[in-house]
Amino acid sequence: MSDTAPRATKAVIPAAGFATRFLPVTKAIPKELLPIVDKPVLQYIVEEAAAAGLEDVTLVTAPGKDAMVDYFDARADLDNALKAKGKDEMLARVKAPESIAEITAIRQGGAKGLGHAVGRAASHVGDEPFAVLLGDEFYEPDLLPRMIDLQAETGGIVLALLEVPREEVVRYGVAAVETTDDEDVVRVTGLVEKPAVDDAPSNLILIGRYVLPGTIFPVIDQTPPGRGDEIQLTDAMDTLRDKGTPVHAVVYRGRRYDTGEPVAYLQTLVELASRRDDLPGFNAWLREFSATLD
Ligand code: G1P
């Protein structure tokens, strides 16, 4: 292990998908902008990146999703209207997204898979290590800094894994692992994208946070389409591992805030709403309503 490797300072958020699980609303609204009450999912993700020191954020987008980029821009008409009405607190909340991070947008140019989307950020990221944050899930704030530290120590790939019931592995990338001296860190000895239950090397799934060395980009370029006929990030990472790049993973034991499909989105929305103290009556209603369900 070397302690001279540079630390990741840039984040890439792939956010170019059609979000078919949320059609028809995603015909007009990117799923990354679905609200958690009054704040879009994407803001949670950009805040998570910035809190980990990643203030250079590239959004990989697609036609029809420009609202994601607009969201982080100033809106003079709205600012002026709020100022004129003396709504200073609301004005501060409206302006907050402008200064969380430096946002760059890159078009993916076709739905060719997660690996392809990440590869589109190559010219912006360059040779340095960088983080990938998937645009529809977010995590507790200690995960990403831990991963960035570990990547700076190893110089390799750092993943985050979550233990799930075995039947769920079919929807995710899955890792084969060996233990290390650190009980929260494993060494990854193999990766497979969306295996059948019987072929899965473990019940540890890849969740949507990765810290990768810049050497992943030429490998992505050489990666043929895999599962779903898409260029898979999992396949590119496994090739780099096969060529000798160390791959480690933090085993995450916190809450996964998933918003990628309707039930998970509703759970995230209700849980975070229930924790707010500015939605009077919501929890009392929720308790009463729950009691009416069988
Ligand atoms: C992607 C990755 C998969 C990972 C998952 C996490 O799958 O390809 O390896 O486990 O995100 O959410 P997708 O959800 O795009 O099908």
PDB file of N, CA, C and O and ligand atoms in Angstrom, residues 21 31 113-115 134 136-137 139 160 169 171-174 192-194 205-210 230-234 237 256 258 260, ligand 1:
ATOM      1  N   ARG A  21     -39.263   2.775 -14.727  1.00  0.00           N
ATOM      2  CA  ARG A  21     -40.090   2.334 -13.583  1.00  0.00           C
ATOM      3  C   ARG A  21     -40.984   3.455 -13.072  1.00  0.00           C
ATOM      4  O   ARG A  21     -41.886   3.203 -12.289  1.00  0.00           O
ATOM      5  N   LYS A  31     -36.112  11.430 -13.021  1.00  0.00           N
ATOM      6  CA  LYS A  31     -36.351  10.793 -11.715  1.00  0.00           C
ATOM      7  C   LYS A  31     -35.419  11.374 -10.656  1.00  0.00           C
ATOM      8  O   LYS A  31     -35.733  11.381  -9.474  1.00  0.00           O
ATOM      9  N   GLY A 113     -25.396   2.079 -21.283  1.00  0.00           N
ATOM     10  CA  GLY A 113     -24.992   1.408 -20.051  1.00  0.00           C
ATOM     11  C   GLY A 113     -24.222   2.305 -19.095  1.00  0.00           C
ATOM     12  O   GLY A 113     -23.704   3.359 -19.468  1.00  0.00           O
ATOM     13  N   LEU A 114     -24.145   1.829 -17.845  1.00  0.00           N
ATOM     14  CA  LEU A 114     -23.489   2.609 -16.784  1.00  0.00           C
ATOM     15  C   LEU A 114     -21.998   2.818 -17.077  1.00  0.00           C
ATOM     16  O   LEU A 114     -21.454   3.908 -16.855  1.00  0.00           O
ATOM     17  N   GLY A 115     -21.333   1.779 -17.576  1.00  0.00           N
ATOM     18  CA  GLY A 115     -19.909   1.907 -17.904  1.00  0.00           C
ATOM     19  C   GLY A 115     -19.698   2.993 -18.944  1.00  0.00           C
ATOM     20  O   GLY A 115     -18.825   3.866 -18.809  1.00  0.00           O
ATOM     21  N   LEU A 134     -24.284   7.081  -8.001  1.00  0.00           N
ATOM     22  CA  LEU A 134     -25.468   6.861  -8.829  1.00  0.00           C
ATOM     23  C   LEU A 134     -26.560   7.842  -8.410  1.00  0.00           C
ATOM     24  O   LEU A 134     -26.698   8.183  -7.225  1.00  0.00           O
ATOM     25  N   ASP A 136     -29.763   7.903  -8.089  1.00  0.00           N
ATOM     26  CA  ASP A 136     -31.065   7.604  -7.492  1.00  0.00           C
ATOM     27  C   ASP A 136     -30.969   6.919  -6.133  1.00  0.00           C
ATOM     28  O   ASP A 136     -31.879   6.232  -5.705  1.00  0.00           O
ATOM     29  N   GLU A 137     -29.825   7.089  -5.467  1.00  0.00           N
ATOM     30  CA  GLU A 137     -29.704   6.514  -4.119  1.00  0.00           C
ATOM     31  C   GLU A 137     -28.741   7.389  -3.317  1.00  0.00           C
ATOM     32  O   GLU A 137     -27.829   7.979  -3.881  1.00  0.00           O
ATOM     33  N   TYR A 139     -26.728   8.003   0.795  1.00  0.00           N
ATOM     34  CA  TYR A 139     -26.182   7.254   1.932  1.00  0.00           C
ATOM     35  C   TYR A 139     -25.846   8.186   3.086  1.00  0.00           C
ATOM     36  O   TYR A 139     -25.747   9.399   2.915  1.00  0.00           O
ATOM     37  N   ALA A 160     -18.546  -0.030  -2.378  1.00  0.00           N
ATOM     38  CA  ALA A 160     -19.340  -0.156  -1.146  1.00  0.00           C
ATOM     39  C   ALA A 160     -20.277  -1.338  -1.348  1.00  0.00           C
ATOM     40  O   ALA A 160     -20.910  -1.464  -2.408  1.00  0.00           O
ATOM     41  N   VAL A 169     -30.068 -10.618  -5.139  1.00  0.00           N
ATOM     42  CA  VAL A 169     -28.803 -10.359  -5.858  1.00  0.00           C
ATOM     43  C   VAL A 169     -28.992 -10.197  -7.368  1.00  0.00           C
ATOM     44  O   VAL A 169     -28.191  -9.536  -8.021  1.00  0.00           O
ATOM     45  N   ARG A 171     -30.706  -8.367  -9.058  1.00  0.00           N
ATOM     46  CA  ARG A 171     -30.914  -6.985  -9.534  1.00  0.00           C
ATOM     47  C   ARG A 171     -29.660  -6.119  -9.430  1.00  0.00           C
ATOM     48  O   ARG A 171     -29.699  -4.926  -9.734  1.00  0.00           O
ATOM     49  N   TYR A 172     -28.538  -6.720  -8.978  1.00  0.00           N
ATOM     50  CA  TYR A 172     -27.365  -5.902  -8.652  1.00  0.00           C
ATOM     51  C   TYR A 172     -26.064  -6.505  -9.168  1.00  0.00           C
ATOM     52  O   TYR A 172     -26.017  -7.668  -9.574  1.00  0.00           O
ATOM     53  N   GLY A 173     -24.974  -5.715  -9.067  1.00  0.00           N
ATOM     54  CA  GLY A 173     -23.635  -6.257  -9.177  1.00  0.00           C
ATOM     55  C   GLY A 173     -23.318  -6.963  -7.857  1.00  0.00           C
ATOM     56  O   GLY A 173     -23.754  -6.519  -6.791  1.00  0.00           O
ATOM     57  N   VAL A 174     -22.605  -8.077  -7.940  1.00  0.00           N
ATOM     58  CA  VAL A 174     -22.328  -8.886  -6.737  1.00  0.00           C
ATOM     59  C   VAL A 174     -20.818  -9.155  -6.664  1.00  0.00           C
ATOM     60  O   VAL A 174     -20.164  -9.355  -7.692  1.00  0.00           O
ATOM     61  N   VAL A 192     -19.500  -9.709 -10.535  1.00  0.00           N
ATOM     62  CA  VAL A 192     -20.395 -10.169 -11.599  1.00  0.00           C
ATOM     63  C   VAL A 192     -21.665  -9.325 -11.567  1.00  0.00           C
ATOM     64  O   VAL A 192     -22.194  -9.016 -10.501  1.00  0.00           O
ATOM     65  N   GLU A 193     -22.118  -8.919 -12.762  1.00  0.00           N
ATOM     66  CA  GLU A 193     -23.302  -8.057 -12.862  1.00  0.00           C
ATOM     67  C   GLU A 193     -24.566  -8.903 -12.961  1.00  0.00           C
ATOM     68  O   GLU A 193     -24.699  -9.747 -13.851  1.00  0.00           O
ATOM     69  N   LYS A 194     -25.486  -8.672 -12.044  1.00  0.00           N
ATOM     70  CA  LYS A 194     -26.822  -9.296 -12.036  1.00  0.00           C
ATOM     71  C   LYS A 194     -26.784 -10.808 -12.321  1.00  0.00           C
ATOM     72  O   LYS A 194     -27.361 -11.290 -13.298  1.00  0.00           O
ATOM     73  N   ILE A 205     -24.032  -6.992  -2.326  1.00  0.00           N
ATOM     74  CA  ILE A 205     -24.280  -6.276  -3.587  1.00  0.00           C
ATOM     75  C   ILE A 205     -23.496  -4.971  -3.636  1.00  0.00           C
ATOM     76  O   ILE A 205     -23.181  -4.365  -2.605  1.00  0.00           O
ATOM     77  N   LEU A 206     -23.197  -4.550  -4.865  1.00  0.00           N
ATOM     78  CA  LEU A 206     -22.567  -3.240  -5.069  1.00  0.00           C
ATOM     79  C   LEU A 206     -23.652  -2.186  -4.949  1.00  0.00           C
ATOM     80  O   LEU A 206     -24.659  -2.257  -5.655  1.00  0.00           O
ATOM     81  N   ILE A 207     -23.450  -1.235  -4.062  1.00  0.00           N
ATOM     82  CA  ILE A 207     -24.383  -0.115  -3.997  1.00  0.00           C
ATOM     83  C   ILE A 207     -23.776   1.057  -4.785  1.00  0.00           C
ATOM     84  O   ILE A 207     -22.615   0.992  -5.215  1.00  0.00           O
ATOM     85  N   GLY A 208     -24.558   2.098  -4.974  1.00  0.00           N
ATOM     86  CA  GLY A 208     -24.193   3.112  -5.971  1.00  0.00           C
ATOM     87  C   GLY A 208     -23.136   4.119  -5.594  1.00  0.00           C
ATOM     88  O   GLY A 208     -23.274   5.316  -5.847  1.00  0.00           O
ATOM     89  N   ARG A 209     -22.042   3.659  -5.004  1.00  0.00           N
ATOM     90  CA  ARG A 209     -20.900   4.525  -4.702  1.00  0.00           C
ATOM     91  C   ARG A 209     -19.628   3.778  -5.071  1.00  0.00           C
ATOM     92  O   ARG A 209     -19.446   2.609  -4.674  1.00  0.00           O
ATOM     93  N   TYR A 210     -18.756   4.446  -5.829  1.00  0.00           N
ATOM     94  CA  TYR A 210     -17.517   3.836  -6.292  1.00  0.00           C
ATOM     95  C   TYR A 210     -16.435   4.900  -6.206  1.00  0.00           C
ATOM     96  O   TYR A 210     -16.700   6.073  -6.510  1.00  0.00           O
ATOM     97  N   GLU A 230     -25.487  -3.870 -22.561  1.00  0.00           N
ATOM     98  CA  GLU A 230     -24.979  -2.548 -22.197  1.00  0.00           C
ATOM     99  C   GLU A 230     -23.535  -2.653 -21.715  1.00  0.00           C
ATOM    100  O   GLU A 230     -23.123  -3.716 -21.212  1.00  0.00           O
ATOM    101  N   ILE A 231     -22.785  -1.572 -21.862  1.00  0.00           N
ATOM    102  CA  ILE A 231     -21.397  -1.556 -21.374  1.00  0.00           C
ATOM    103  C   ILE A 231     -21.459  -1.371 -19.861  1.00  0.00           C
ATOM    104  O   ILE A 231     -21.905  -0.325 -19.367  1.00  0.00           O
ATOM    105  N   GLN A 232     -21.069  -2.417 -19.147  1.00  0.00           N
ATOM    106  CA  GLN A 232     -21.256  -2.456 -17.693  1.00  0.00           C
ATOM    107  C   GLN A 232     -20.000  -1.970 -16.968  1.00  0.00           C
ATOM    108  O   GLN A 232     -18.888  -2.438 -17.250  1.00  0.00           O
ATOM    109  N   LEU A 233     -20.209  -1.066 -15.997  1.00  0.00           N
ATOM    110  CA  LEU A 233     -19.095  -0.614 -15.148  1.00  0.00           C
ATOM    111  C   LEU A 233     -18.518  -1.808 -14.377  1.00  0.00           C
ATOM    112  O   LEU A 233     -17.298  -1.922 -14.209  1.00  0.00           O
ATOM    113  N   THR A 234     -19.403  -2.701 -13.928  1.00  0.00           N
ATOM    114  CA  THR A 234     -18.961  -3.891 -13.181  1.00  0.00           C
ATOM    115  C   THR A 234     -17.944  -4.694 -14.003  1.00  0.00           C
ATOM    116  O   THR A 234     -16.919  -5.138 -13.473  1.00  0.00           O
ATOM    117  N   MET A 237     -14.572  -2.842 -14.219  1.00  0.00           N
ATOM    118  CA  MET A 237     -13.844  -2.909 -12.940  1.00  0.00           C
ATOM    119  C   MET A 237     -13.250  -4.299 -12.741  1.00  0.00           C
ATOM    120  O   MET A 237     -12.131  -4.434 -12.230  1.00  0.00           O
ATOM    121  N   ARG A 256     -29.798   2.622   3.526  1.00  0.00           N
ATOM    122  CA  ARG A 256     -29.701   2.917   2.092  1.00  0.00           C
ATOM    123  C   ARG A 256     -30.976   3.649   1.684  1.00  0.00           C
ATOM    124  O   ARG A 256     -32.070   3.092   1.780  1.00  0.00           O
ATOM    125  N   ASP A 258     -32.902   4.495  -1.093  1.00  0.00           N
ATOM    126  CA  ASP A 258     -33.063   4.169  -2.502  1.00  0.00           C
ATOM    127  C   ASP A 258     -34.279   4.916  -3.024  1.00  0.00           C
ATOM    128  O   ASP A 258     -35.306   4.983  -2.344  1.00  0.00           O
ATOM    129  N   GLY A 260     -34.877   4.530  -6.596  1.00  0.00           N
ATOM    130  CA  GLY A 260     -34.826   4.051  -7.978  1.00  0.00           C
ATOM    131  C   GLY A 260     -36.061   3.284  -8.432  1.00  0.00           C
ATOM    132  O   GLY A 260     -36.205   3.004  -9.609  1.00  0.00           O
TER     133      GLY A 260
HETATM  134  C1  G1P B   1     -26.328  -0.501 -11.248  1.00  0.00           C
HETATM  135  C2  G1P B   1     -25.059  -1.338 -11.332  1.00  0.00           C
HETATM  136  C3  G1P B   1     -25.123  -2.494 -10.324  1.00  0.00           C
HETATM  137  C4  G1P B   1     -25.349  -1.941  -8.928  1.00  0.00           C
HETATM  138  C5  G1P B   1     -26.613  -1.060  -8.920  1.00  0.00           C
HETATM  139  C6  G1P B   1     -26.771  -0.358  -7.573  1.00  0.00           C
HETATM  140  O1  G1P B   1     -27.417  -1.284 -11.702  1.00  0.00           O
HETATM  141  O2  G1P B   1     -24.906  -1.838 -12.660  1.00  0.00           O
HETATM  142  O3  G1P B   1     -23.906  -3.226 -10.352  1.00  0.00           O
HETATM  143  O4  G1P B   1     -25.481  -3.009  -8.022  1.00  0.00           O
HETATM  144  O5  G1P B   1     -26.565  -0.050  -9.934  1.00  0.00           O
HETATM  145  O6  G1P B   1     -27.972   0.334  -7.510  1.00  0.00           O
HETATM  146  P1  G1P B   1     -28.797  -0.609 -12.231  1.00  0.00           P
HETATM  147  O7  G1P B   1     -29.556  -0.205 -11.007  1.00  0.00           O
HETATM  148  O8  G1P B   1     -28.406   0.557 -13.083  1.00  0.00           O
HETATM  149  O9  G1P B   1     -29.493  -1.696 -13.001  1.00  0.00           O
END
